[in-house]
mmCIF file with all atom_site columns, C-alpha atoms in Angstrom:
data_model
loop_
_atom_site.group_PDB
_atom_site.id
_atom_site.type_symbol
_atom_site.label_atom_id
_atom_site.label_alt_id
_atom_site.label_comp_id
_atom_site.label_asym_id
_atom_site.label_entity_id
_atom_site.label_seq_id
_atom_site.pdbx_PDB_ins_code
_atom_site.Cartn_x
_atom_site.Cartn_y
_atom_site.Cartn_z
_atom_site.occupancy
_atom_site.B_iso_or_equiv
_atom_site.pdbx_formal_charge
_atom_site.auth_seq_id
_atom_site.auth_comp_id
_atom_site.auth_asym_id
_atom_site.auth_atom_id
_atom_site.pdbx_PDB_model_num
ATOM 1   C CA . UNK A 1 1   ? 16.720  -20.750 20.647  1.00 0.00 ? 1   UNK A CA 1
ATOM 2   C CA . UNK A 1 2   ? 16.255  -17.253 19.021  1.00 0.00 ? 2   UNK A CA 1
ATOM 3   C CA . UNK A 1 3   ? 14.419  -18.268 16.251  1.00 0.00 ? 3   UNK A CA 1
ATOM 4   C CA . UNK A 1 4   ? 12.256  -20.957 19.125  1.00 0.00 ? 4   UNK A CA 1
ATOM 5   C CA . UNK A 1 5   ? 10.905  -17.433 21.147  1.00 0.00 ? 5   UNK A CA 1
ATOM 6   C CA . UNK A 1 6   ? 10.300  -15.500 17.646  1.00 0.00 ? 6   UNK A CA 1
ATOM 7   C CA . UNK A 1 7   ? 8.324   -18.376 17.251  1.00 0.00 ? 7   UNK A CA 1
ATOM 8   C CA . UNK A 1 8   ? 6.545   -18.809 20.015  1.00 0.00 ? 8   UNK A CA 1
ATOM 9   C CA . UNK A 1 9   ? 5.866   -14.871 20.320  1.00 0.00 ? 9   UNK A CA 1
ATOM 10  C CA . UNK A 1 10  ? 4.647   -14.821 17.080  1.00 0.00 ? 10  UNK A CA 1
ATOM 11  C CA . UNK A 1 11  ? 2.308   -17.718 18.321  1.00 0.00 ? 11  UNK A CA 1
ATOM 12  C CA . UNK A 1 12  ? 1.644   -15.894 20.941  1.00 0.00 ? 12  UNK A CA 1
ATOM 13  C CA . UNK A 1 13  ? 0.092   -12.516 20.075  1.00 0.00 ? 13  UNK A CA 1
ATOM 14  C CA . UNK A 1 14  ? -2.048  -14.734 16.810  1.00 0.00 ? 14  UNK A CA 1
ATOM 15  C CA . UNK A 1 15  ? -3.805  -16.451 19.198  1.00 0.00 ? 15  UNK A CA 1
ATOM 16  C CA . UNK A 1 16  ? -4.200  -13.414 21.138  1.00 0.00 ? 16  UNK A CA 1
ATOM 17  C CA . UNK A 1 17  ? -5.792  -12.156 17.582  1.00 0.00 ? 17  UNK A CA 1
ATOM 18  C CA . UNK A 1 18  ? -8.188  -15.179 16.703  1.00 0.00 ? 18  UNK A CA 1
ATOM 19  C CA . UNK A 1 19  ? -9.630  -15.366 20.928  1.00 0.00 ? 19  UNK A CA 1
ATOM 20  C CA . UNK A 1 20  ? -10.643 -11.053 20.349  1.00 0.00 ? 20  UNK A CA 1
ATOM 21  C CA . UNK A 1 21  ? -12.034 -11.375 16.705  1.00 0.00 ? 21  UNK A CA 1
ATOM 22  C CA . UNK A 1 22  ? -14.019 -15.112 17.628  1.00 0.00 ? 22  UNK A CA 1
ATOM 23  C CA . UNK A 1 23  ? -15.548 -12.602 20.472  1.00 0.00 ? 23  UNK A CA 1
ATOM 24  C CA . UNK A 1 24  ? -16.112 -9.833  18.485  1.00 0.00 ? 24  UNK A CA 1
ATOM 25  C CA . UNK A 1 25  ? -18.830 -10.917 16.757  1.00 0.00 ? 25  UNK A CA 1
ATOM 26  C CA . UNK A 1 26  ? -17.635 -9.167  13.786  1.00 0.00 ? 26  UNK A CA 1
ATOM 27  C CA . UNK A 1 27  ? -18.648 -10.736 10.774  1.00 0.00 ? 27  UNK A CA 1
ATOM 28  C CA . UNK A 1 28  ? -17.100 -13.670 9.446   1.00 0.00 ? 28  UNK A CA 1
ATOM 29  C CA . UNK A 1 29  ? -15.566 -11.982 5.885   1.00 0.00 ? 29  UNK A CA 1
ATOM 30  C CA . UNK A 1 30  ? -14.112 -9.231  8.152   1.00 0.00 ? 30  UNK A CA 1
ATOM 31  C CA . UNK A 1 31  ? -13.401 -11.780 10.684  1.00 0.00 ? 31  UNK A CA 1
ATOM 32  C CA . UNK A 1 32  ? -10.986 -13.848 7.905   1.00 0.00 ? 32  UNK A CA 1
ATOM 33  C CA . UNK A 1 33  ? -9.125  -10.050 6.088   1.00 0.00 ? 33  UNK A CA 1
ATOM 34  C CA . UNK A 1 34  ? -7.797  -9.332  9.908   1.00 0.00 ? 34  UNK A CA 1
ATOM 35  C CA . UNK A 1 35  ? -6.790  -12.385 10.514  1.00 0.00 ? 35  UNK A CA 1
ATOM 36  C CA . UNK A 1 36  ? -4.675  -12.865 7.176   1.00 0.00 ? 36  UNK A CA 1
ATOM 37  C CA . UNK A 1 37  ? -4.013  -8.975  8.129   1.00 0.00 ? 37  UNK A CA 1
ATOM 38  C CA . UNK A 1 38  ? -2.791  -10.079 10.569  1.00 0.00 ? 38  UNK A CA 1
ATOM 39  C CA . UNK A 1 39  ? -0.468  -13.885 9.727   1.00 0.00 ? 39  UNK A CA 1
ATOM 40  C CA . UNK A 1 40  ? 1.416   -10.715 6.372   1.00 0.00 ? 40  UNK A CA 1
ATOM 41  C CA . UNK A 1 41  ? 2.740   -9.344  9.514   1.00 0.00 ? 41  UNK A CA 1
ATOM 42  C CA . UNK A 1 42  ? 3.286   -11.377 11.607  1.00 0.00 ? 42  UNK A CA 1
ATOM 43  C CA . UNK A 1 43  ? 5.747   -12.888 9.101   1.00 0.00 ? 43  UNK A CA 1
ATOM 44  C CA . UNK A 1 44  ? 7.497   -9.987  9.215   1.00 0.00 ? 44  UNK A CA 1
ATOM 45  C CA . UNK A 1 45  ? 9.035   -11.077 12.211  1.00 0.00 ? 45  UNK A CA 1
ATOM 46  C CA . UNK A 1 46  ? 9.929   -7.958  12.707  1.00 0.00 ? 46  UNK A CA 1
ATOM 47  C CA . UNK A 1 47  ? 7.513   -6.069  16.595  1.00 0.00 ? 47  UNK A CA 1
ATOM 48  C CA . UNK A 1 48  ? 7.624   -2.765  15.132  1.00 0.00 ? 48  UNK A CA 1
ATOM 49  C CA . UNK A 1 49  ? 6.506   -0.829  18.333  1.00 0.00 ? 49  UNK A CA 1
ATOM 50  C CA . UNK A 1 50  ? 9.703   -2.066  19.655  1.00 0.00 ? 50  UNK A CA 1
ATOM 51  C CA . UNK A 1 51  ? 12.399  -0.933  17.324  1.00 0.00 ? 51  UNK A CA 1
ATOM 52  C CA . UNK A 1 52  ? 10.455  2.786   17.243  1.00 0.00 ? 52  UNK A CA 1
ATOM 53  C CA . UNK A 1 53  ? 10.774  2.710   21.158  1.00 0.00 ? 53  UNK A CA 1
ATOM 54  C CA . UNK A 1 54  ? 14.465  1.664   20.141  1.00 0.00 ? 54  UNK A CA 1
ATOM 55  C CA . UNK A 1 55  ? 14.475  4.520   18.579  1.00 0.00 ? 55  UNK A CA 1
ATOM 56  C CA . UNK A 1 56  ? 12.602  6.606   19.587  1.00 0.00 ? 56  UNK A CA 1
ATOM 57  C CA . UNK A 1 57  ? 14.974  6.151   22.805  1.00 0.00 ? 57  UNK A CA 1
ATOM 58  C CA . UNK A 1 58  ? 18.557  7.172   21.001  1.00 0.00 ? 58  UNK A CA 1
ATOM 59  C CA . UNK A 1 59  ? 19.843  10.135  20.546  1.00 0.00 ? 59  UNK A CA 1
ATOM 60  C CA . UNK A 1 60  ? 20.302  12.114  17.576  1.00 0.00 ? 60  UNK A CA 1
ATOM 61  C CA . UNK A 1 61  ? 23.392  10.441  15.887  1.00 0.00 ? 61  UNK A CA 1
ATOM 62  C CA . UNK A 1 62  ? 22.842  6.718   16.669  1.00 0.00 ? 62  UNK A CA 1
ATOM 63  C CA . UNK A 1 63  ? 19.336  7.320   15.452  1.00 0.00 ? 63  UNK A CA 1
ATOM 64  C CA . UNK A 1 64  ? 20.924  8.329   12.391  1.00 0.00 ? 64  UNK A CA 1
ATOM 65  C CA . UNK A 1 65  ? 22.845  5.487   11.999  1.00 0.00 ? 65  UNK A CA 1
ATOM 66  C CA . UNK A 1 66  ? 20.035  3.287   12.472  1.00 0.00 ? 66  UNK A CA 1
ATOM 67  C CA . UNK A 1 67  ? 17.643  4.419   10.181  1.00 0.00 ? 67  UNK A CA 1
ATOM 68  C CA . UNK A 1 68  ? 20.356  4.613   7.605   1.00 0.00 ? 68  UNK A CA 1
ATOM 69  C CA . UNK A 1 69  ? 21.354  1.026   8.472   1.00 0.00 ? 69  UNK A CA 1
ATOM 70  C CA . UNK A 1 70  ? 17.694  -0.310  8.456   1.00 0.00 ? 70  UNK A CA 1
ATOM 71  C CA . UNK A 1 71  ? 16.480  1.940   5.376   1.00 0.00 ? 71  UNK A CA 1
ATOM 72  C CA . UNK A 1 72  ? 19.503  1.374   3.947   1.00 0.00 ? 72  UNK A CA 1
ATOM 73  C CA . UNK A 1 73  ? 18.196  -1.510  1.160   1.00 0.00 ? 73  UNK A CA 1
ATOM 74  C CA . UNK A 1 74  ? 15.479  0.970   -0.069  1.00 0.00 ? 74  UNK A CA 1
ATOM 75  C CA . UNK A 1 75  ? 17.030  3.437   -0.539  1.00 0.00 ? 75  UNK A CA 1
ATOM 76  C CA . UNK A 1 76  ? 20.088  2.474   -2.719  1.00 0.00 ? 76  UNK A CA 1
ATOM 77  C CA . UNK A 1 77  ? 17.140  0.853   -5.230  1.00 0.00 ? 77  UNK A CA 1
ATOM 78  C CA . UNK A 1 78  ? 14.551  4.287   -5.284  1.00 0.00 ? 78  UNK A CA 1
ATOM 79  C CA . UNK A 1 79  ? 16.146  6.189   -7.781  1.00 0.00 ? 79  UNK A CA 1
ATOM 80  C CA . UNK A 1 80  ? 14.277  8.996   -5.751  1.00 0.00 ? 80  UNK A CA 1
ATOM 81  C CA . UNK A 1 81  ? 17.174  8.744   -2.407  1.00 0.00 ? 81  UNK A CA 1
ATOM 82  C CA . UNK A 1 82  ? 19.729  8.626   -5.350  1.00 0.00 ? 82  UNK A CA 1
ATOM 83  C CA . UNK A 1 83  ? 21.515  12.491  -4.761  1.00 0.00 ? 83  UNK A CA 1
ATOM 84  C CA . UNK A 1 84  ? 19.820  13.287  -1.546  1.00 0.00 ? 84  UNK A CA 1
ATOM 85  C CA . UNK A 1 85  ? 21.962  15.411  1.477   1.00 0.00 ? 85  UNK A CA 1
ATOM 86  C CA . UNK A 1 86  ? 21.867  11.787  4.321   1.00 0.00 ? 86  UNK A CA 1
ATOM 87  C CA . UNK A 1 87  ? 20.230  14.735  6.115   1.00 0.00 ? 87  UNK A CA 1
ATOM 88  C CA . UNK A 1 88  ? 16.976  14.279  4.173   1.00 0.00 ? 88  UNK A CA 1
ATOM 89  C CA . UNK A 1 89  ? 17.135  10.757  3.859   1.00 0.00 ? 89  UNK A CA 1
ATOM 90  C CA . UNK A 1 90  ? 16.621  10.178  7.230   1.00 0.00 ? 90  UNK A CA 1
ATOM 91  C CA . UNK A 1 91  ? 14.336  12.697  8.163   1.00 0.00 ? 91  UNK A CA 1
ATOM 92  C CA . UNK A 1 92  ? 11.813  11.268  5.407   1.00 0.00 ? 92  UNK A CA 1
ATOM 93  C CA . UNK A 1 93  ? 13.800  7.546   6.977   1.00 0.00 ? 93  UNK A CA 1
ATOM 94  C CA . UNK A 1 94  ? 11.894  9.440   10.167  1.00 0.00 ? 94  UNK A CA 1
ATOM 95  C CA . UNK A 1 95  ? 8.878   9.272   8.938   1.00 0.00 ? 95  UNK A CA 1
ATOM 96  C CA . UNK A 1 96  ? 8.415   5.682   7.649   1.00 0.00 ? 96  UNK A CA 1
ATOM 97  C CA . UNK A 1 97  ? 5.362   3.516   8.925   1.00 0.00 ? 97  UNK A CA 1
ATOM 98  C CA . UNK A 1 98  ? 5.145   0.304   7.778   1.00 0.00 ? 98  UNK A CA 1
ATOM 99  C CA . UNK A 1 99  ? 2.002   -0.718  5.665   1.00 0.00 ? 99  UNK A CA 1
ATOM 100 C CA . UNK A 1 100 ? 0.780   -3.981  5.196   1.00 0.00 ? 100 UNK A CA 1
ATOM 101 C CA . UNK A 1 101 ? -1.556  -4.660  2.267   1.00 0.00 ? 101 UNK A CA 1
ATOM 102 C CA . UNK A 1 102 ? -3.849  -8.043  1.639   1.00 0.00 ? 102 UNK A CA 1
ATOM 103 C CA . UNK A 1 103 ? -4.227  -8.657  -2.744  1.00 0.00 ? 103 UNK A CA 1
ATOM 104 C CA . UNK A 1 104 ? -7.323  -6.616  -3.862  1.00 0.00 ? 104 UNK A CA 1
ATOM 105 C CA . UNK A 1 105 ? -6.927  -4.177  -1.005  1.00 0.00 ? 105 UNK A CA 1
ATOM 106 C CA . UNK A 1 106 ? -7.166  -0.308  -1.840  1.00 0.00 ? 106 UNK A CA 1
ATOM 107 C CA . UNK A 1 107 ? -3.998  1.266   -0.899  1.00 0.00 ? 107 UNK A CA 1
ATOM 108 C CA . UNK A 1 108 ? -5.858  4.767   -2.378  1.00 0.00 ? 108 UNK A CA 1
ATOM 109 C CA . UNK A 1 109 ? -8.917  5.537   -4.309  1.00 0.00 ? 109 UNK A CA 1
ATOM 110 C CA . UNK A 1 110 ? -8.531  8.223   -7.274  1.00 0.00 ? 110 UNK A CA 1
ATOM 111 C CA . UNK A 1 111 ? -9.840  11.349  -5.788  1.00 0.00 ? 111 UNK A CA 1
ATOM 112 C CA . UNK A 1 112 ? -8.429  11.171  -2.388  1.00 0.00 ? 112 UNK A CA 1
ATOM 113 C CA . UNK A 1 113 ? -6.437  13.825  -0.460  1.00 0.00 ? 113 UNK A CA 1
ATOM 114 C CA . UNK A 1 114 ? -3.527  12.727  -0.880  1.00 0.00 ? 114 UNK A CA 1
ATOM 115 C CA . UNK A 1 115 ? -1.454  13.299  2.161   1.00 0.00 ? 115 UNK A CA 1
ATOM 116 C CA . UNK A 1 116 ? 1.036   10.597  2.452   1.00 0.00 ? 116 UNK A CA 1
ATOM 117 C CA . UNK A 1 117 ? 3.676   8.480   -0.057  1.00 0.00 ? 117 UNK A CA 1
ATOM 118 C CA . UNK A 1 118 ? 3.863   4.662   -0.726  1.00 0.00 ? 118 UNK A CA 1
ATOM 119 C CA . UNK A 1 119 ? 6.914   3.486   -1.066  1.00 0.00 ? 119 UNK A CA 1
ATOM 120 C CA . UNK A 1 120 ? 6.191   -0.928  -2.815  1.00 0.00 ? 120 UNK A CA 1
ATOM 121 C CA . UNK A 1 121 ? 8.277   -2.526  -1.113  1.00 0.00 ? 121 UNK A CA 1
ATOM 122 C CA . UNK A 1 122 ? 7.583   -6.650  -2.064  1.00 0.00 ? 122 UNK A CA 1
ATOM 123 C CA . UNK A 1 123 ? 4.438   -7.470  -3.873  1.00 0.00 ? 123 UNK A CA 1
ATOM 124 C CA . UNK A 1 124 ? 2.143   -6.075  -7.045  1.00 0.00 ? 124 UNK A CA 1
ATOM 125 C CA . UNK A 1 125 ? 0.400   -2.517  -6.797  1.00 0.00 ? 125 UNK A CA 1
ATOM 126 C CA . UNK A 1 126 ? -2.512  -2.340  -9.976  1.00 0.00 ? 126 UNK A CA 1
ATOM 127 C CA . UNK A 1 127 ? -2.579  1.397   -10.473 1.00 0.00 ? 127 UNK A CA 1
ATOM 128 C CA . UNK A 1 128 ? -6.472  1.747   -12.015 1.00 0.00 ? 128 UNK A CA 1
ATOM 129 C CA . UNK A 1 129 ? -8.016  5.496   -13.141 1.00 0.00 ? 129 UNK A CA 1
ATOM 130 C CA . UNK A 1 130 ? -11.044 6.852   -14.730 1.00 0.00 ? 130 UNK A CA 1
ATOM 131 C CA . UNK A 1 131 ? -10.353 8.384   -18.141 1.00 0.00 ? 131 UNK A CA 1
ATOM 132 C CA . UNK A 1 132 ? -10.224 12.431  -17.203 1.00 0.00 ? 132 UNK A CA 1
ATOM 133 C CA . UNK A 1 133 ? -13.839 13.862  -17.807 1.00 0.00 ? 133 UNK A CA 1
ATOM 134 C CA . UNK A 1 134 ? -12.327 15.899  -21.297 1.00 0.00 ? 134 UNK A CA 1
ATOM 135 C CA . UNK A 1 135 ? -11.342 13.050  -22.633 1.00 0.00 ? 135 UNK A CA 1
ATOM 136 C CA . UNK A 1 136 ? -14.288 11.342  -21.904 1.00 0.00 ? 136 UNK A CA 1
ATOM 137 C CA . UNK A 1 137 ? -16.153 13.812  -23.361 1.00 0.00 ? 137 UNK A CA 1
ATOM 138 C CA . UNK A 1 138 ? -13.817 14.130  -26.106 1.00 0.00 ? 138 UNK A CA 1
ATOM 139 C CA . UNK A 1 139 ? -14.569 10.515  -27.355 1.00 0.00 ? 139 UNK A CA 1
ATOM 140 C CA . UNK A 1 140 ? -18.136 10.520  -26.906 1.00 0.00 ? 140 UNK A CA 1
ATOM 141 C CA . UNK A 1 141 ? -17.784 13.282  -29.215 1.00 0.00 ? 141 UNK A CA 1
ATOM 142 C CA . UNK A 1 142 ? -16.142 11.787  -31.928 1.00 0.00 ? 142 UNK A CA 1
ATOM 143 C CA . UNK A 1 143 ? -18.702 8.276   -30.977 1.00 0.00 ? 143 UNK A CA 1
ATOM 144 C CA . UNK A 1 144 ? -21.842 11.131  -32.234 1.00 0.00 ? 144 UNK A CA 1
ATOM 145 C CA . UNK A 1 145 ? -19.473 12.524  -35.279 1.00 0.00 ? 145 UNK A CA 1
ATOM 146 C CA . UNK A 1 146 ? -18.617 8.574   -36.911 1.00 0.00 ? 146 UNK A CA 1
ATOM 147 C CA . UNK A 1 147 ? -22.215 7.599   -35.761 1.00 0.00 ? 147 UNK A CA 1
ATOM 148 C CA . UNK A 1 148 ? -23.615 10.848  -38.292 1.00 0.00 ? 148 UNK A CA 1
ATOM 149 C CA . UNK A 1 149 ? -20.867 10.020  -40.551 1.00 0.00 ? 149 UNK A CA 1
ATOM 150 C CA . UNK A 1 150 ? -22.178 6.425   -40.845 1.00 0.00 ? 150 UNK A CA 1
ATOM 151 C CA . UNK A 1 151 ? -25.633 7.559   -40.715 1.00 0.00 ? 151 UNK A CA 1
ATOM 152 C CA . UNK A 1 152 ? -25.479 9.951   -44.081 1.00 0.00 ? 152 UNK A CA 1
ATOM 153 C CA . UNK A 1 153 ? -23.494 7.507   -45.362 1.00 0.00 ? 153 UNK A CA 1
ATOM 154 C CA . UNK A 1 154 ? -26.637 4.467   -44.747 1.00 0.00 ? 154 UNK A CA 1
ATOM 155 C CA . UNK A 1 155 ? -28.575 6.979   -46.334 1.00 0.00 ? 155 UNK A CA 1
ATOM 156 C CA . UNK A 1 156 ? -26.547 7.785   -48.957 1.00 0.00 ? 156 UNK A CA 1
ATOM 157 C CA . UNK A 1 157 ? -26.270 4.190   -50.395 1.00 0.00 ? 157 UNK A CA 1
ATOM 158 C CA . UNK A 1 158 ? -30.339 3.623   -50.108 1.00 0.00 ? 158 UNK A CA 1
ATOM 159 C CA . UNK A 1 159 ? -31.182 6.478   -52.648 1.00 0.00 ? 159 UNK A CA 1
ATOM 160 C CA . UNK A 1 160 ? -28.637 5.637   -54.881 1.00 0.00 ? 160 UNK A CA 1
ATOM 161 C CA . UNK A 1 161 ? -29.407 1.730   -54.504 1.00 0.00 ? 161 UNK A CA 1
ATOM 162 C CA . UNK A 1 162 ? -34.020 3.298   -54.973 1.00 0.00 ? 162 UNK A CA 1
ATOM 163 C CA . UNK A 1 163 ? -32.725 4.940   -58.430 1.00 0.00 ? 163 UNK A CA 1
#
């Protein structure tokens, strides 16, 4: 019965979202992306708003215990959290906010101000960055030198053939 109720809530929420999207007159591509996002979000089966409300209502010791329980798999699997005090771990866990990303979404772009720390719990991420300008300048200079050397060698070879 609990499973059916959760499924009904998910379907009702998704129906609300679809109705809002249909009435919004936004581009079809954006509507598809929003539907995909909410499908992923609702498939998680966790209402993070309710979870946060429960955490906000708890006294500190019980809140700490619940945060450690809810995040136990992440805490145990990430070396960053190893050998840290429970107070430190709880302070990090208390400010975690779920972020769901679709395939090909950018989570962070090079040059953005780093205001968040991302913890990948599931999926694959690709990291792309431009090489530093100094490295690019050094590569360009090396290519110029190679081109000059090749041109000099070609001129020398041509002169040798004439002679």
